[in-house]
Short mmCIF file of C-alpha atoms in Angstrom, two decimals:
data_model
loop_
_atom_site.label_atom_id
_atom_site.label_comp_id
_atom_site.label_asym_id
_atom_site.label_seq_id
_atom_site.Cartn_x
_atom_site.Cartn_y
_atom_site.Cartn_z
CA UNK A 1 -3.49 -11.27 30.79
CA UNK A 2 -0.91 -8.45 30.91
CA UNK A 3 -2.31 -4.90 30.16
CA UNK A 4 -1.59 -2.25 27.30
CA UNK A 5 1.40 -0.76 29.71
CA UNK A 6 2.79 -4.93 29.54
CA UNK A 7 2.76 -4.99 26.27
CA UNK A 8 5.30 -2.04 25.21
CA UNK A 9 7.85 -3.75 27.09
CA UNK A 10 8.08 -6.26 24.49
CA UNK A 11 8.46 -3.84 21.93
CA UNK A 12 12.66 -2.95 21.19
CA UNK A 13 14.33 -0.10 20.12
CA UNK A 14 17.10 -0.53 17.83
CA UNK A 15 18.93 2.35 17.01
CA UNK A 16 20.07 3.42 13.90
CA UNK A 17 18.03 0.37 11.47
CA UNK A 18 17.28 0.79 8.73
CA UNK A 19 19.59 3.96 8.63
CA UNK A 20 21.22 6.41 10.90
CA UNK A 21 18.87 8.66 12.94
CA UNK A 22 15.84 5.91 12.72
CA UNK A 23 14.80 4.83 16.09
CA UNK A 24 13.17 0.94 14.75
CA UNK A 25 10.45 -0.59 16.48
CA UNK A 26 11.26 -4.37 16.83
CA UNK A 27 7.95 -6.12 17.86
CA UNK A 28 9.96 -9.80 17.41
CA UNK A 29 10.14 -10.13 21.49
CA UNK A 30 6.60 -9.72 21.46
CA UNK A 31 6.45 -12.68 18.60
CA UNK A 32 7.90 -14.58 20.83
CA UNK A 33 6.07 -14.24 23.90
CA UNK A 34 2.81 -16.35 23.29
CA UNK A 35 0.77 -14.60 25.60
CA UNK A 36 1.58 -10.87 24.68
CA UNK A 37 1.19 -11.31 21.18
CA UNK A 38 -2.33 -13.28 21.81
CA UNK A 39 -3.34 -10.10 24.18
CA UNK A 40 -2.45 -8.37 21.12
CA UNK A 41 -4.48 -9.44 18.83
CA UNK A 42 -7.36 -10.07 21.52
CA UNK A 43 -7.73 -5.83 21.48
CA UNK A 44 -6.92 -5.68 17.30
CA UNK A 45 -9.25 -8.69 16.61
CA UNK A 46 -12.44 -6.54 19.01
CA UNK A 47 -11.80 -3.39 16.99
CA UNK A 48 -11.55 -5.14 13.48
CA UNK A 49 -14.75 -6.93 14.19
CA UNK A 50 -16.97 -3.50 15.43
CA UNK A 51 -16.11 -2.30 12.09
CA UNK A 52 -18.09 -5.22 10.37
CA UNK A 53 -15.79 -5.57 7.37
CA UNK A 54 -16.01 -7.82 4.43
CA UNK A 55 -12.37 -8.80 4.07
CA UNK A 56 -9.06 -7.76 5.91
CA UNK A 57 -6.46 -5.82 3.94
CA UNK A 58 -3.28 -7.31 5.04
CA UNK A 59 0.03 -5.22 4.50
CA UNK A 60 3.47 -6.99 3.66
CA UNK A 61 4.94 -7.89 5.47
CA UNK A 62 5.17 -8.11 9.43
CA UNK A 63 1.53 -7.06 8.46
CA UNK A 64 0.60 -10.44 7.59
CA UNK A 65 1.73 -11.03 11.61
CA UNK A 66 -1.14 -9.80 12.42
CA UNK A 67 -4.28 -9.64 9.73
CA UNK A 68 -3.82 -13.17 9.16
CA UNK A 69 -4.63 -14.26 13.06
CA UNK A 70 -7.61 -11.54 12.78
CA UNK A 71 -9.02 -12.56 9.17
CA UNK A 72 -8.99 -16.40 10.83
CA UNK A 73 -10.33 -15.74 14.06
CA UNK A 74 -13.24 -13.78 12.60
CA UNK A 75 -13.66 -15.79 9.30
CA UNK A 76 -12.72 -12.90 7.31
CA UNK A 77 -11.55 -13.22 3.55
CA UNK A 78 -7.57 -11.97 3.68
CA UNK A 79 -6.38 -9.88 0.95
CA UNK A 80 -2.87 -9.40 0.71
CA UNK A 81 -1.31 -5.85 -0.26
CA UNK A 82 1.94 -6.02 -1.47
CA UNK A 83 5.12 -4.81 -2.56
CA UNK A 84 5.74 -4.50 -5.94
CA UNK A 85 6.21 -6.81 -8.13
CA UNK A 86 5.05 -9.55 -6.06
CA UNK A 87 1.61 -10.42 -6.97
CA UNK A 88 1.22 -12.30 -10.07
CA UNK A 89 -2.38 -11.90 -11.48
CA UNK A 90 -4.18 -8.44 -12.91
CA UNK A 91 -3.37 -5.72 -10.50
CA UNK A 92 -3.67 -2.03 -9.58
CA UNK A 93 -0.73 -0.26 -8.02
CA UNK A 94 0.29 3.01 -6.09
CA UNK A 95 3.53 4.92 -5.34
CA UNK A 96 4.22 6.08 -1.79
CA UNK A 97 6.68 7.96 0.18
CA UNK A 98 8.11 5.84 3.38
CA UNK A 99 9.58 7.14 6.55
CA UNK A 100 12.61 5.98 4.84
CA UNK A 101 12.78 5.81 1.17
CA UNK A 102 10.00 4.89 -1.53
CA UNK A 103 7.73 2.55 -2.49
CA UNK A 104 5.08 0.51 -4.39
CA UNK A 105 1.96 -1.31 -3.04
CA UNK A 106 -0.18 -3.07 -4.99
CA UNK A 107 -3.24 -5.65 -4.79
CA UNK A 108 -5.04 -8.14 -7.22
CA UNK A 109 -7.99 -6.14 -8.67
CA UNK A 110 -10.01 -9.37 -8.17
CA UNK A 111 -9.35 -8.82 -4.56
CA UNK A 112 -12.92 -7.42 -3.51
CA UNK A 113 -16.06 -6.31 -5.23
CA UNK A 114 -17.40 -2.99 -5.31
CA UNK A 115 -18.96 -1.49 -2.43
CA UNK A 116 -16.60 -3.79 0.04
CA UNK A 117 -16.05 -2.82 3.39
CA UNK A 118 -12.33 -3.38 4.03
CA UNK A 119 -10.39 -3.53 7.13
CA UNK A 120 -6.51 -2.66 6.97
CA UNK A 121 -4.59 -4.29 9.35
CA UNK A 122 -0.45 -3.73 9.24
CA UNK A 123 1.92 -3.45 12.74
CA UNK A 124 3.12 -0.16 12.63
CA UNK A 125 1.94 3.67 11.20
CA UNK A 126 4.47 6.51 11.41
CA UNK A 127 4.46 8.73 8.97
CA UNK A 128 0.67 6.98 7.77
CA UNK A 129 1.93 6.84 4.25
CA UNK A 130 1.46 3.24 3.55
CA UNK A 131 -1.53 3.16 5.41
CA UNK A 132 -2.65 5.75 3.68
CA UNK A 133 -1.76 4.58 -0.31
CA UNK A 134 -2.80 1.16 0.66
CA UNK A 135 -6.22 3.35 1.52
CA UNK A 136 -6.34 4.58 -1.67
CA UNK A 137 -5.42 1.73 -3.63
CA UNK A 138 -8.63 -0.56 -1.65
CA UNK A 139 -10.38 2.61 -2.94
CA UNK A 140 -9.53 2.87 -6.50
CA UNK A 141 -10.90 -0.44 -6.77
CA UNK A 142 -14.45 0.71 -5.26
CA UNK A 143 -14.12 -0.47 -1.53
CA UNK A 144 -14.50 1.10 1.41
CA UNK A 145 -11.96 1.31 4.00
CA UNK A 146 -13.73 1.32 7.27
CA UNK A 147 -10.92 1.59 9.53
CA UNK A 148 -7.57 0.62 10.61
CA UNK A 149 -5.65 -1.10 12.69
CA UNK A 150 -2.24 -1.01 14.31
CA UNK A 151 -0.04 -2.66 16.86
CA UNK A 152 2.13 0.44 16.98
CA UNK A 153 1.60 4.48 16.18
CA UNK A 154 4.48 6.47 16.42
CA UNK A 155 3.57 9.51 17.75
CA UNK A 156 4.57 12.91 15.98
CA UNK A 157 5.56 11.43 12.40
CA UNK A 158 2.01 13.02 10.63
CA UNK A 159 0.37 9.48 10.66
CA UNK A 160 -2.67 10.27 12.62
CA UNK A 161 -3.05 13.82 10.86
CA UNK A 162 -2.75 12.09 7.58
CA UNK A 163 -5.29 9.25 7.97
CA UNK A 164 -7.55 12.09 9.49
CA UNK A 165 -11.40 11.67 9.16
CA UNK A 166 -10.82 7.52 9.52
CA UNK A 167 -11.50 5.10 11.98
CA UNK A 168 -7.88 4.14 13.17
CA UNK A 169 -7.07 2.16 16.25
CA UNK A 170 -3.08 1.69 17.49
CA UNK A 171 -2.56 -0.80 20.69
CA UNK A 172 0.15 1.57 21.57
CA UNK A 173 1.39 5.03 21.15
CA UNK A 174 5.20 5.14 21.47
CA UNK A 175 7.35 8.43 21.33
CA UNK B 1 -15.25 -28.96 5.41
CA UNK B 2 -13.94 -28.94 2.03
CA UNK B 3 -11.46 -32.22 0.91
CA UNK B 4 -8.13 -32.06 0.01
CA UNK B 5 -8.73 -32.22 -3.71
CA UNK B 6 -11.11 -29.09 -3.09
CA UNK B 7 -8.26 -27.03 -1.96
CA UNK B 8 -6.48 -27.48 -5.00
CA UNK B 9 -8.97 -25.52 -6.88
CA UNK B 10 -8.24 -22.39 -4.54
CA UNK B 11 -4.63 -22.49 -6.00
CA UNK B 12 -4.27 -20.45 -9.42
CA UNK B 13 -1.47 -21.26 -11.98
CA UNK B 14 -0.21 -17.80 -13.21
CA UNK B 15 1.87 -18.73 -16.40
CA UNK B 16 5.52 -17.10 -16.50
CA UNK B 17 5.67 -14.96 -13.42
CA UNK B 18 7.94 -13.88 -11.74
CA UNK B 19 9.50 -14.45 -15.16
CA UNK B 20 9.18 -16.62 -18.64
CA UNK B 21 8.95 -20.53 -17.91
CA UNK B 22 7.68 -19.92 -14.37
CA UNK B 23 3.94 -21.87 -13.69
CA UNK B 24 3.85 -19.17 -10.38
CA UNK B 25 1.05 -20.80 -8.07
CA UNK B 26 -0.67 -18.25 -6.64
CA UNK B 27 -2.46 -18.52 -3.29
CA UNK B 28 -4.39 -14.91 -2.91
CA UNK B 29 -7.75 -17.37 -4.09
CA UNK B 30 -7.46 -19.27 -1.23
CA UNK B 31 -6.59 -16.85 1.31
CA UNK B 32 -9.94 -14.38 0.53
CA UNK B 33 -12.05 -17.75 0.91
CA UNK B 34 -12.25 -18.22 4.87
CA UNK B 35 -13.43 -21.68 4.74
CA UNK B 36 -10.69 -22.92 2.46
CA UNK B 37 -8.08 -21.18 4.12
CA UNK B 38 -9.17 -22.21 7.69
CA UNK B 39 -9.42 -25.62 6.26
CA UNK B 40 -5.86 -25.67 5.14
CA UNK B 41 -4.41 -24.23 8.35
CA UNK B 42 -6.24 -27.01 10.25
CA UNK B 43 -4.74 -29.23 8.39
CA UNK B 44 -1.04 -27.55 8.80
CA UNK B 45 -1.41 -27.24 12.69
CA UNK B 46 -2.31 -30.81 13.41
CA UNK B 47 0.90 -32.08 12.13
CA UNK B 48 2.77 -28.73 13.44
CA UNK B 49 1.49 -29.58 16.59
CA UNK B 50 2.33 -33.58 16.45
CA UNK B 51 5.98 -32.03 16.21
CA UNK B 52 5.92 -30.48 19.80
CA UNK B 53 7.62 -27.98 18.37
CA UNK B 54 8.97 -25.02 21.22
CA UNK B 55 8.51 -22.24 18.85
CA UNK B 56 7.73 -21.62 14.92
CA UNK B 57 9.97 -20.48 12.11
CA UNK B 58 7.72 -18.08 9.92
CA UNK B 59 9.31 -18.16 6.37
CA UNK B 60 8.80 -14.59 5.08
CA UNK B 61 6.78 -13.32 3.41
CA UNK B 62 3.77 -15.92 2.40
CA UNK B 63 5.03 -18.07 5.37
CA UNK B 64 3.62 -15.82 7.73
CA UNK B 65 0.59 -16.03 6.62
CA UNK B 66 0.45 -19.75 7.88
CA UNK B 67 3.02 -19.29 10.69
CA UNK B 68 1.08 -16.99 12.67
CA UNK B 69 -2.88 -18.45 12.64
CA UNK B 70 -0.57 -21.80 13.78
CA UNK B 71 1.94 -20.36 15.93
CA UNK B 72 -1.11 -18.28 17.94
CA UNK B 73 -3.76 -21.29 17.54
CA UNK B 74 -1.05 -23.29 19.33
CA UNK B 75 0.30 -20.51 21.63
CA UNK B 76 3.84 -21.21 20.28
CA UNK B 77 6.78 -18.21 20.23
CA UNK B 78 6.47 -17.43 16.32
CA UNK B 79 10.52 -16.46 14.83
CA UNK B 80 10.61 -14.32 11.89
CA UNK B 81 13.12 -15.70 9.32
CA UNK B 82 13.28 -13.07 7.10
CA UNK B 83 14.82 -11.66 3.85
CA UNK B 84 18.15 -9.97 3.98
CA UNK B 85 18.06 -6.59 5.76
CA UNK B 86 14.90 -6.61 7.27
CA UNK B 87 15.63 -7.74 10.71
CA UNK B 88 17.09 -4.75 13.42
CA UNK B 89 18.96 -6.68 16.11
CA UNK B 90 21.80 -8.99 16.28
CA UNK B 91 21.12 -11.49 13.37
CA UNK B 92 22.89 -15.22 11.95
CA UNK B 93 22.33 -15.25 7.98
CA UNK B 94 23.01 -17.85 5.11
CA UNK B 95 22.72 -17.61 1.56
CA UNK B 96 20.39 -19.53 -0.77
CA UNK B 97 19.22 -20.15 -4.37
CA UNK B 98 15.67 -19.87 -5.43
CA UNK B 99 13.77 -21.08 -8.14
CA UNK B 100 14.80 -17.92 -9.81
CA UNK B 101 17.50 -15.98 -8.40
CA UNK B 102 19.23 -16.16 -5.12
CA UNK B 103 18.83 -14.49 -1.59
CA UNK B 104 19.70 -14.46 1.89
CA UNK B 105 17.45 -14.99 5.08
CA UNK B 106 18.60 -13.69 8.41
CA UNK B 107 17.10 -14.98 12.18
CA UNK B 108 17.48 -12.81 15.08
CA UNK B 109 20.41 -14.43 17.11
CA UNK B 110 18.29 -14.34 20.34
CA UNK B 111 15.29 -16.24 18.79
CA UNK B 112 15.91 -19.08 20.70
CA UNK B 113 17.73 -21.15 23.09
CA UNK B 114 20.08 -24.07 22.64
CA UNK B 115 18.16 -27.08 21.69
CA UNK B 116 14.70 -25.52 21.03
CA UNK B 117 12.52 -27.75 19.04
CA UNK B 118 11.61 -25.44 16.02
CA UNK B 119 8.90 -26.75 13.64
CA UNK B 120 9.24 -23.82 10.13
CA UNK B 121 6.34 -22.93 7.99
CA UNK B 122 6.02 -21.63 4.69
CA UNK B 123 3.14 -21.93 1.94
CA UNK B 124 5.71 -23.47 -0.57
CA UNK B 125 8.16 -25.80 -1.03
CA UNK B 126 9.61 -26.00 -5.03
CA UNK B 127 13.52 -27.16 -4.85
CA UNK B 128 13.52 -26.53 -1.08
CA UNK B 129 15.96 -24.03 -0.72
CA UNK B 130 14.87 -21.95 1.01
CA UNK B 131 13.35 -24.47 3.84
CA UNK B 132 16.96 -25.73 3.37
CA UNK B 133 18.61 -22.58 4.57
CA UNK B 134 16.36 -21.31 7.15
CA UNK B 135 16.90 -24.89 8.42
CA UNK B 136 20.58 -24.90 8.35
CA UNK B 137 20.36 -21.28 9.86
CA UNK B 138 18.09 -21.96 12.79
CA UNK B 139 20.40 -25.13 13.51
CA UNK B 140 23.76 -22.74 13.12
CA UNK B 141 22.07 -21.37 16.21
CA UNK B 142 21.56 -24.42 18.43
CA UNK B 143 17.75 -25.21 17.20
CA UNK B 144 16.75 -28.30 16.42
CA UNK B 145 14.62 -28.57 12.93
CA UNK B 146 11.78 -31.11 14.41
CA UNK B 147 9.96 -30.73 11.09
CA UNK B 148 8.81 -28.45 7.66
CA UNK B 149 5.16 -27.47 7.17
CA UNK B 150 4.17 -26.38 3.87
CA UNK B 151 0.97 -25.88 2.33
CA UNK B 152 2.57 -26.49 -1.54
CA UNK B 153 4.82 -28.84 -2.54
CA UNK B 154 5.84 -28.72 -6.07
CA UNK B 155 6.87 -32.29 -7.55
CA UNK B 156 9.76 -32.29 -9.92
CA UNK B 157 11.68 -30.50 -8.47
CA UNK B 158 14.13 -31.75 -5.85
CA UNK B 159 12.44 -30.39 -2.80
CA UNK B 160 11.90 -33.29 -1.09
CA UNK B 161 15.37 -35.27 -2.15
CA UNK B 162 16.93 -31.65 -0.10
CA UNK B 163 14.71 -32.01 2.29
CA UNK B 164 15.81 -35.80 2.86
CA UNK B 165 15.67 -37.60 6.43
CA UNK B 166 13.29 -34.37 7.83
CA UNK B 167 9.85 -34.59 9.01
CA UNK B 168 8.56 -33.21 5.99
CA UNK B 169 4.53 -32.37 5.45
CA UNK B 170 2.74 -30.57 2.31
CA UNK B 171 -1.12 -30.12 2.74
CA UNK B 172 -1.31 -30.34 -1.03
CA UNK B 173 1.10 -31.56 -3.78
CA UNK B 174 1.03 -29.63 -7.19
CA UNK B 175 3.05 -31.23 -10.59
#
């Protein structure tokens, strides 16, 4: 088993994606390599389950990566939180501001019941502002986000200041 | 352990979504029910795994959430195919028509090397285009398609006549 320090090497900067100035965090090679993405989710997967949730909120998409091997392993419900526009049935919605551009999450408001301890799992926080809506939205529907969890933080985008007062866990902090 | 004809009931008809004439199956029922879900995946990595597949082509964005519990339950490299513009790095693309609409996937160039046995899931299959392209796309890159996993199939509606002479399986087939 490689350690924490392993596992950033399989993470890949791109420069310049999705626009200029945007140093993108590529966790494909770490896809890839069958035993750093298993380590991976070995330390999410410990985290998620010391929270004792109900159900995993699952961010689209290269969230799915990852809360759909941790709502499995620990016999979790899944509940998927979306872009817009993708989810057919009843729904609640939120805007949010991206590192890049602007957005729309939404989940099925038959997703959990009230009272609902939620994990939400997605790959990456930087600026926290999904995190954070999808927060909000899980709330507005009366559950209760326990904590989070992420492969990656970038450090020094607001993320960690903005989910302040929450339980959030990142594998790794990268610059 | 729930039977196949169980399953079916986890699967929820939305009537003309994403737009008018569409019968939109919609899988969020069985993903928040753990036994279902991990009965269905089960199912989907025993014949994944009959393949001896070298890696897995995840179908974004309800692929992954079949790709990965198999791709990690099997400790197979897992290769995002994704939708146009998502993927940083070097990438091969092809076009496609859907259901409704048309699209693009794109595959990392470097996902794999020349003769790689790749075995791609998705959760549905309705005229098979898009299995059809990220097939034809993974072998514009050397890989050999070894097989399709789905857990939908849609009758009716030419999937299977595209998907002709492959190693084709569908946990569940819906009218």
């Amino acid at each position: 088993m490689r350690d924490e320090l392993d596992l950033r090497s399989f993470i890949r900067v791109i420069a310049d994606f999705p626009r200029s100035g945007v140093q993108f965090r590529d966790i494909t090679p770490l896809l890839r390599d069958p035993e750093a993405y298993s380590s991976a989710l070995k330390a999410m997967t410990a985290f998620v389950k010391d929270l004792r949730p109900d159900c995993i909120g699952a961010i689209e998409a290269r969230g799915f990566l990852f809360a759909a091997p941790i709502a499995t392993a620990l016999s979790l419900p899944l509940v998927p939180i979306r872009k817009e526009g993708k989810l057919p049935a009843a729904r609640a919605s939120v805007d949010y501001a991206l590192e890049y551009g602007t957005g729309q999450l939404e989940v099925h408001s038959d997703s959990f019941v009230t009272g609902a301890r939620v994990a939400i799992v997605d790959d990456l926080t930087a600026t926290g502002g999904t995190a954070y809506a999808a927060a909000s939205l899980i709330e507005s529907l009366g559950g209760e986000v326990v904590g989070l969890a992420f492969l990656i933080e970038l450090a020094g985008l607001g993320g960690r200041e903005r989910l302040h007062g929450r339980n959030v866990y990142a594998l790794m902090t990268l610059p």
